[in-house]
mmCIF file of C-alpha atoms and ligand atoms in Angstrom:
data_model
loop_
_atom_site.group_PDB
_atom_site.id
_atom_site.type_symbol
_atom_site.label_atom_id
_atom_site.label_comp_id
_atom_site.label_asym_id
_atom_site.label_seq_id
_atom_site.Cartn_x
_atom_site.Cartn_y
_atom_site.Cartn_z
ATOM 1 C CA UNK A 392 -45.096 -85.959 -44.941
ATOM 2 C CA UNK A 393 -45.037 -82.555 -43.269
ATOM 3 C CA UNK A 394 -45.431 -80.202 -45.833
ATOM 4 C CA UNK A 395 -44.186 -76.463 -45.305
ATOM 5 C CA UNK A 396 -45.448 -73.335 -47.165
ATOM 6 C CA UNK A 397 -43.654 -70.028 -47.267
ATOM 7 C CA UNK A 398 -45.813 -67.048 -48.702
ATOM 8 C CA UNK A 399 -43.114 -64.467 -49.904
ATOM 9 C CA UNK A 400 -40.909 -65.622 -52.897
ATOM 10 C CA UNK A 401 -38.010 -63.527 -51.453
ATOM 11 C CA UNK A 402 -34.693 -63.902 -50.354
ATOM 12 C CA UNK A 403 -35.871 -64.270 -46.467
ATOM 13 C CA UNK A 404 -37.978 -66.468 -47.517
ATOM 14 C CA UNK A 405 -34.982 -68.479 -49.000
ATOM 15 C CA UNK A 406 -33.231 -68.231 -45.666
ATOM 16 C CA UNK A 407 -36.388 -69.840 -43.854
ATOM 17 C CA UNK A 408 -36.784 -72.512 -46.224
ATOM 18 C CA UNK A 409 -32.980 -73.324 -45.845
ATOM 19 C CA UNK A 410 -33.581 -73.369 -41.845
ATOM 20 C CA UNK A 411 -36.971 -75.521 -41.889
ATOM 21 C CA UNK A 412 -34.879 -77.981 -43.838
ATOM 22 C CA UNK A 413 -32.363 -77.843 -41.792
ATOM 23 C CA UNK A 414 -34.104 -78.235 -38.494
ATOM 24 C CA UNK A 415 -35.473 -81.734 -39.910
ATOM 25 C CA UNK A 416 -38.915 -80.711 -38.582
ATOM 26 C CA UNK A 417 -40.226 -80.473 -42.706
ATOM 27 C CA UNK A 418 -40.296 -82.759 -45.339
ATOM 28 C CA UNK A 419 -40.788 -80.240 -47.924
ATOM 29 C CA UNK A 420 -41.231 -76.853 -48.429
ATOM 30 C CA UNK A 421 -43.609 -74.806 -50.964
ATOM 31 C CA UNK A 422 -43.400 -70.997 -52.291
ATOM 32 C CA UNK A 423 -46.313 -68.983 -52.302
ATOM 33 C CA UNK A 424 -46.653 -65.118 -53.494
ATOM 34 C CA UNK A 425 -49.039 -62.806 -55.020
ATOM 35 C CA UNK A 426 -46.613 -62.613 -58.326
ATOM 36 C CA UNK A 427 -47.361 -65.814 -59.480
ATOM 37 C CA UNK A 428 -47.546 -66.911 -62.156
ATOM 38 C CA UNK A 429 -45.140 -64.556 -63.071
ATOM 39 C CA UNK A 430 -42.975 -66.106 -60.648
ATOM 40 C CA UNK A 431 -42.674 -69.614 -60.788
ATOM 41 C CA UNK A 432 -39.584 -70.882 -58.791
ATOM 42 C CA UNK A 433 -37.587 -69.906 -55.942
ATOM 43 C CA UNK A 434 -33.854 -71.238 -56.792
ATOM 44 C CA UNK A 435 -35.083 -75.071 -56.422
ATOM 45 C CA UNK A 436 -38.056 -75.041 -54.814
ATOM 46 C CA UNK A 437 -41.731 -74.654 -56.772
ATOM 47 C CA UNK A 438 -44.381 -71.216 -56.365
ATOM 48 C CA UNK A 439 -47.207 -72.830 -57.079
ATOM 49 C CA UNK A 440 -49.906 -70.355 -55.982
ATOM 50 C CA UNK A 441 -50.520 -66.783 -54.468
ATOM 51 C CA UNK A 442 -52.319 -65.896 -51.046
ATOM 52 C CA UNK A 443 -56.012 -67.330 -52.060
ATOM 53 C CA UNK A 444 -54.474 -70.402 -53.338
ATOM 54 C CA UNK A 445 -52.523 -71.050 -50.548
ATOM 55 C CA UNK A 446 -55.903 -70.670 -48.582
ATOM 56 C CA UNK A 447 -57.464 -72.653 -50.654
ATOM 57 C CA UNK A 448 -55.027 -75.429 -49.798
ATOM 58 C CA UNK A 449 -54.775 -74.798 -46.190
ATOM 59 C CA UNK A 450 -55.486 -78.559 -44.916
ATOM 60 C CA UNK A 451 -52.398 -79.329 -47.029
ATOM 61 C CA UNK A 452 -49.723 -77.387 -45.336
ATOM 62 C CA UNK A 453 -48.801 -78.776 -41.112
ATOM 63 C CA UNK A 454 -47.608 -75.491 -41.031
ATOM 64 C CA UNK A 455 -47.516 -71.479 -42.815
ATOM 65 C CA UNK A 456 -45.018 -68.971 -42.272
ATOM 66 C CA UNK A 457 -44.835 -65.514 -44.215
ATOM 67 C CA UNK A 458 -41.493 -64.338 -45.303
ATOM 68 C CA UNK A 459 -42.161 -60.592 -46.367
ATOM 69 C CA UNK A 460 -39.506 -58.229 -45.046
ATOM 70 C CA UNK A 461 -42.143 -55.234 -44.146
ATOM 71 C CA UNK A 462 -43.548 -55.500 -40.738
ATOM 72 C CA UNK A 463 -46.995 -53.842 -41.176
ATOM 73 C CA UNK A 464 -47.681 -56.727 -44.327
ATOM 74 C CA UNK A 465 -46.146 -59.739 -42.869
ATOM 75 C CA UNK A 466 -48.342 -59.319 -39.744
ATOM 76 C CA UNK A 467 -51.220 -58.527 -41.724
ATOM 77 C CA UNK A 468 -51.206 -61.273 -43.985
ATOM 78 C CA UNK A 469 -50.223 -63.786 -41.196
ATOM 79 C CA UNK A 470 -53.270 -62.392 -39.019
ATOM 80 C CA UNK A 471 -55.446 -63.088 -42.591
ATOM 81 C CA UNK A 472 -53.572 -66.369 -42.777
ATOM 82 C CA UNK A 473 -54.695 -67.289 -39.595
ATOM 83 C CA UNK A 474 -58.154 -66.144 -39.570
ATOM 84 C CA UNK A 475 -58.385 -68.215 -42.888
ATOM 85 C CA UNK A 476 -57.519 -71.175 -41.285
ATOM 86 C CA UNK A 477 -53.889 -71.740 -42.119
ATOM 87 C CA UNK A 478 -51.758 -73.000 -39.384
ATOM 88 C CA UNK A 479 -48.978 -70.352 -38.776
ATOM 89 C CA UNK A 480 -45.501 -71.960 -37.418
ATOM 90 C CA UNK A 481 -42.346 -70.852 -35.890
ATOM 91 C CA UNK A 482 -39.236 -71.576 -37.714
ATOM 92 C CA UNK A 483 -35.965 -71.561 -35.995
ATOM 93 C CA UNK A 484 -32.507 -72.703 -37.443
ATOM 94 C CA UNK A 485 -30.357 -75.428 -35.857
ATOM 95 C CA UNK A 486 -27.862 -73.237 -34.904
ATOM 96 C CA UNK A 487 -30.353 -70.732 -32.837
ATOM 97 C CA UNK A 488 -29.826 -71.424 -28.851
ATOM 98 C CA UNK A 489 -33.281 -70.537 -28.061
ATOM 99 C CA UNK A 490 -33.961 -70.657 -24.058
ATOM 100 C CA UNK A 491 -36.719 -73.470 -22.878
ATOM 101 C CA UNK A 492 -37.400 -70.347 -20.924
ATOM 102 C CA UNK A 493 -38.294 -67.857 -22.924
ATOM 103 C CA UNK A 494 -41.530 -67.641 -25.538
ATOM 104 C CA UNK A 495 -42.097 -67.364 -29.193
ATOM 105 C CA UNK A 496 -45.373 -66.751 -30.550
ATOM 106 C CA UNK A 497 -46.982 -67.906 -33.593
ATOM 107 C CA UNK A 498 -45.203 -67.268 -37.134
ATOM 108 C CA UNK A 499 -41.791 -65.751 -35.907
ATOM 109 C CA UNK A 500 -38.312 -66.920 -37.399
ATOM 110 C CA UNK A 501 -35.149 -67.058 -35.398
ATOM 111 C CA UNK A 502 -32.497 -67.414 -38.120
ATOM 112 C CA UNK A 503 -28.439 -68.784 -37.493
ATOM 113 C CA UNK A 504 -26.578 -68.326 -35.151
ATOM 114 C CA UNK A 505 -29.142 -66.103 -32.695
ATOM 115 C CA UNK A 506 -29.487 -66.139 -29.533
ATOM 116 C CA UNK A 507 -32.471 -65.554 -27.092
ATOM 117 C CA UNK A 508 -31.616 -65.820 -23.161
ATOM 118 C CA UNK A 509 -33.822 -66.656 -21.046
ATOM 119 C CA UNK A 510 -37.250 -65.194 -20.088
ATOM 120 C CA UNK A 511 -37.928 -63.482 -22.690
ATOM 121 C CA UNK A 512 -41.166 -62.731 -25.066
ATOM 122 C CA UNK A 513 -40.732 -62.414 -28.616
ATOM 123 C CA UNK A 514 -44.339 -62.015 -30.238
ATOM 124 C CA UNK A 515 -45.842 -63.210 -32.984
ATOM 125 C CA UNK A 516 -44.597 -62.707 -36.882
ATOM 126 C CA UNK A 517 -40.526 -61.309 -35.541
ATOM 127 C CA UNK A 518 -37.663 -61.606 -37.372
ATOM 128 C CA UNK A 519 -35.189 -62.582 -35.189
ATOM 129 C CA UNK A 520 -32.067 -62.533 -37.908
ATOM 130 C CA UNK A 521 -29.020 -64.267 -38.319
ATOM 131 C CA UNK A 522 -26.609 -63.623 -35.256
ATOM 132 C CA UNK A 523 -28.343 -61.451 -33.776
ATOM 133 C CA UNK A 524 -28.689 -61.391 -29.359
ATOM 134 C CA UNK A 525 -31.957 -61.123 -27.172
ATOM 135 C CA UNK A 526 -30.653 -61.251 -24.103
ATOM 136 C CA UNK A 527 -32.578 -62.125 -20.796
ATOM 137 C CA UNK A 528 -36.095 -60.855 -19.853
ATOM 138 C CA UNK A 529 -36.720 -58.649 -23.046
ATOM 139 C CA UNK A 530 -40.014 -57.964 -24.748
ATOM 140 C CA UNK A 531 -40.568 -57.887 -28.430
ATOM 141 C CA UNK A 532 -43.810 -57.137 -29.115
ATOM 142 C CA UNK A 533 -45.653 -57.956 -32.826
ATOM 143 C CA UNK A 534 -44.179 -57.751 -36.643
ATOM 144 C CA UNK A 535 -40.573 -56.642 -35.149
ATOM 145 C CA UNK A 536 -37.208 -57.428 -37.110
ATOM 146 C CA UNK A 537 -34.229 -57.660 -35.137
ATOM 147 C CA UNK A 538 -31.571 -57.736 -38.509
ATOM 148 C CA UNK A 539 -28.340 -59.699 -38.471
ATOM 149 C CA UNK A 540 -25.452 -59.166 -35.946
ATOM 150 C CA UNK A 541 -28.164 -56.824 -33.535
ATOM 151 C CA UNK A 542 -27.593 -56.600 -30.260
ATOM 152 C CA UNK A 543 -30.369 -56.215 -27.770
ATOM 153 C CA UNK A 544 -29.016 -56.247 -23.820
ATOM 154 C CA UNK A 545 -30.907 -57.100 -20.939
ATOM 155 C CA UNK A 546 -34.433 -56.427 -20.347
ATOM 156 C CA UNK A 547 -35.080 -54.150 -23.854
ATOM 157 C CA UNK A 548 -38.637 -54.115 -25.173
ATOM 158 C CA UNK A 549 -39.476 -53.503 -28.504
ATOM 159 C CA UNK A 550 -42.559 -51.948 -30.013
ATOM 160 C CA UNK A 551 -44.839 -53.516 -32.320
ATOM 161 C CA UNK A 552 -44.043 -52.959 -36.150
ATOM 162 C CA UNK A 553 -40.336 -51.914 -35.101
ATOM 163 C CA UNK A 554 -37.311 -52.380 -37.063
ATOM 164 C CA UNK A 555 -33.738 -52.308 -35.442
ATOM 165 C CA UNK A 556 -31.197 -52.087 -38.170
ATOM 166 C CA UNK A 557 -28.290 -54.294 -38.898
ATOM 167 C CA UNK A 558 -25.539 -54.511 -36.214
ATOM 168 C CA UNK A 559 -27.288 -51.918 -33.919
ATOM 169 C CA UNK A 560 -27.014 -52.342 -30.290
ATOM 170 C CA UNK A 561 -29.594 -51.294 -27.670
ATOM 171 C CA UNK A 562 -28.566 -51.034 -23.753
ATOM 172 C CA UNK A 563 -30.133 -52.584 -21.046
ATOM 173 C CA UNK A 564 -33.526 -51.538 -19.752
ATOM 174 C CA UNK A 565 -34.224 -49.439 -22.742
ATOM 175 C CA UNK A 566 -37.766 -49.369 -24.185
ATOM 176 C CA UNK A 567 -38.132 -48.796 -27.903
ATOM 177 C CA UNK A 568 -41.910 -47.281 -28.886
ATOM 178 C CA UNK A 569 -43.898 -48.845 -31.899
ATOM 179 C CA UNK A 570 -43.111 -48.443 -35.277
ATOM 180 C CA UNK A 571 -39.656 -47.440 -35.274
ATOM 181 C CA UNK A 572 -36.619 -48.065 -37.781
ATOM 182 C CA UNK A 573 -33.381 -47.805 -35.644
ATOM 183 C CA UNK A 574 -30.936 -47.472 -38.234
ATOM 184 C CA UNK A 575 -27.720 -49.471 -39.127
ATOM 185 C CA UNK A 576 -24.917 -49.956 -36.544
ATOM 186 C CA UNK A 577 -26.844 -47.499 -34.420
ATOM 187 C CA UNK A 578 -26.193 -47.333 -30.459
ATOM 188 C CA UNK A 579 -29.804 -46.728 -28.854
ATOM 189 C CA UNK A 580 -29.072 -45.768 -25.303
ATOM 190 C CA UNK A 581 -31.883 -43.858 -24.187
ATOM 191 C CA UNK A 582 -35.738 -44.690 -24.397
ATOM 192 C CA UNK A 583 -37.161 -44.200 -27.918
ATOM 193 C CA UNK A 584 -41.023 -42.738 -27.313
ATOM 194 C CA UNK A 585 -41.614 -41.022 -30.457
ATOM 195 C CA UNK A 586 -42.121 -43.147 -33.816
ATOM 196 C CA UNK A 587 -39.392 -42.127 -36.607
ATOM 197 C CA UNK A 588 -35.536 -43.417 -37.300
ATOM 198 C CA UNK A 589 -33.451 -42.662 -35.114
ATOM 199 C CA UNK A 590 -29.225 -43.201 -36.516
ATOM 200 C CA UNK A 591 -25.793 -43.313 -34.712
ATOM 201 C CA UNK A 592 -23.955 -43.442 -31.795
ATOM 202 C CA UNK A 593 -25.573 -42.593 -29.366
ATOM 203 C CA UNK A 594 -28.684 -42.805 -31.777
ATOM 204 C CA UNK A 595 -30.545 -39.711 -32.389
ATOM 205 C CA UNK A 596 -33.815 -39.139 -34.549
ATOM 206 C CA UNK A 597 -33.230 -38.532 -38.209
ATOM 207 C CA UNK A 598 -36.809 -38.328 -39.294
HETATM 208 C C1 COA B 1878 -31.650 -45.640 -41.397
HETATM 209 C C2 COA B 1878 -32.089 -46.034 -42.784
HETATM 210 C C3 COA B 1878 -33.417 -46.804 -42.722
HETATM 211 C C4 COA B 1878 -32.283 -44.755 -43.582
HETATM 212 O O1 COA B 1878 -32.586 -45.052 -44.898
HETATM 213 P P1 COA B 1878 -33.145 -43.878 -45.855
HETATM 214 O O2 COA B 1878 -34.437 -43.399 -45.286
HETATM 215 O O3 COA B 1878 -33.144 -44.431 -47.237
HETATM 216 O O4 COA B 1878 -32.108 -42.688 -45.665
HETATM 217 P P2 COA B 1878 -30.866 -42.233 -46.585
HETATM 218 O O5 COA B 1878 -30.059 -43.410 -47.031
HETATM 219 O O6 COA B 1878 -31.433 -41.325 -47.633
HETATM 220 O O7 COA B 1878 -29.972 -41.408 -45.567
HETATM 221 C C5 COA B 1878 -30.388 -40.154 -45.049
HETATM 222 C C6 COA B 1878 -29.189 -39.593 -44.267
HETATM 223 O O8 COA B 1878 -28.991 -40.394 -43.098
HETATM 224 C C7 COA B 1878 -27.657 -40.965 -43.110
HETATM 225 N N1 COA B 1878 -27.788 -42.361 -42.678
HETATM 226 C C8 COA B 1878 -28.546 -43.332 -43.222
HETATM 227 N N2 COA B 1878 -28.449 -44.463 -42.527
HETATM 228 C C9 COA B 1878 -27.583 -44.216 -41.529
HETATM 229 C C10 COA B 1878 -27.085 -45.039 -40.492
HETATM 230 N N3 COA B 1878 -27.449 -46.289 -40.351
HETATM 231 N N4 COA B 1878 -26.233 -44.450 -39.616
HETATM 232 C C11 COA B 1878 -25.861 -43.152 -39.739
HETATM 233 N N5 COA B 1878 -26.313 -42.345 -40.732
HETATM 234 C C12 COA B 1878 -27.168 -42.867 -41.601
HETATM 235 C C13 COA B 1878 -27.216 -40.902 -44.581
HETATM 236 O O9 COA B 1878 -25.815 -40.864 -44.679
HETATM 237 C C14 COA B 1878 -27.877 -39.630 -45.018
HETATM 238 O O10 COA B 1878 -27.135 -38.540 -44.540
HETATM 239 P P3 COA B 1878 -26.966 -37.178 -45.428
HETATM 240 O O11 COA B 1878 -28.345 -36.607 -45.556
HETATM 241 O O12 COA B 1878 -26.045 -36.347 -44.602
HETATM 242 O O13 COA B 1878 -26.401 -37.612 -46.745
HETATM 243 C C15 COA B 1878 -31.066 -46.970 -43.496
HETATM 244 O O14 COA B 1878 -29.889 -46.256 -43.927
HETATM 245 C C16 COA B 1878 -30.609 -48.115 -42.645
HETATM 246 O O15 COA B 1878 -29.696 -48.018 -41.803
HETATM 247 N N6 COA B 1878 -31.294 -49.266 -42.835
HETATM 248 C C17 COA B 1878 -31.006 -50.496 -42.173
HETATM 249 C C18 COA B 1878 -30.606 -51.569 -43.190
HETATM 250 C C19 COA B 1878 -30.569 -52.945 -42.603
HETATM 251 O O16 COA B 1878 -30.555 -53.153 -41.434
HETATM 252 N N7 COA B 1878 -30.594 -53.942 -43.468
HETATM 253 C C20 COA B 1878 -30.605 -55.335 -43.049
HETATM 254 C C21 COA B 1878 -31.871 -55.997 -43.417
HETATM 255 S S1 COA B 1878 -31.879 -57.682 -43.005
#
């Protein structure tokens, strides 16, 4: 039996557990999260332990994935995961098209309905959310969340830690520095060097 364990009792973590299930690639899935035992269940499925538990268990799980929305934690804890000897996994729903050509590194979730063209890099712990389009040859580094219904043309890269916001767009050959939150239903058409959140069409820094 391959036995899955999410660490993050949240909603994304829901939505991964619904895809692993899905994908028919995990026999069961377990919640972990540092709030237990306050929190005990997840809708159906069982929290049964919090980060030192789960790496206390490691040999049990084929496979680890962290489900905490905020890019500078989920790497971190995936990086401790790791060290500790849990096996980090990709997750990616049925419904993703995900090209034979392109890469995904350890612990990153492509969610419904996404697309990733071909020749492209998405590093380890993204979000790649629900609808949302990598098109050919871009580069997402580390810890980045793509949201639902984003839009990412040809050739983008992404910083590490970086956040684009739901329904934004980026153009072609655009390069978007670390730690950056591109805000919601934002148009980023010009390189983004400088770390902040940037906001609407064309996108321009708010902070
Ligand atoms: C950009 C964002 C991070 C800013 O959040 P915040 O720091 O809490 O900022 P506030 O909501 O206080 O807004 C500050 C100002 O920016 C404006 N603003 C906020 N988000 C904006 C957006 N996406 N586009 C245009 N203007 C925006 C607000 O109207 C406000 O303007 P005002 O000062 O004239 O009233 C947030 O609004 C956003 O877009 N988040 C993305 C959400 C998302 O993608 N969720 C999906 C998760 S899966």
């Amino acid at each position: 039996m391959r036995r899955l364990a999410i660490l993050g009792a949240s909603g994304h973590g829901k939505v991964i557990a619904d895809a692993a299930l899905l994908s028919n690639e995990w026999d069961k899935v377990e919640f972990f999260d540092d709030a237990h035992p306050d929190i005990k269940f997840v809708e159906t499925w069982s929290v049964i332990g919090n980060t030192n538990d789960l790496i206390m268990q490691a040999n049990q799980f084929q496979g680890v994935v962290v489900a905490i929305g905020s890019n500078d934690i989920r790497l971190c804890k995936q990086r401790y995961l790791s060290q500790s000897g849990c096996q980090i996994t990709s997750i990616v729903h049925p419904s993703a098209i995900v090209s034979p050509r392109s890469t995904i590194h350890q612990g990153t979730v492509v969610m419904a309905g996404a697309v990733i063209n071909p020749f492209s890099v998405i590093g380890e712990a993204c979000i790649i959310n629900t609808n949302s389009v990598i098109e050919h040859d871009c580069i997402l580094s580390s810890g980045v969340h793509i949201s639902p219904g984003c839009l990412l043309a040809g050739s983008v890269s992404v910083g590490s830690g970086s956040w684009i916001g739901i329904g934004a767009s980026v153009k072609q050959l655009i390069s978007i520095c670390n730690n950056v939150i591109v805000g919601a239903g934002a148009i980023v058409v010009k390189n983004i060097k400088e770390q902040g959140t940037y906001v609407g069409n064309p996108a321009r820094k708010l902070f």
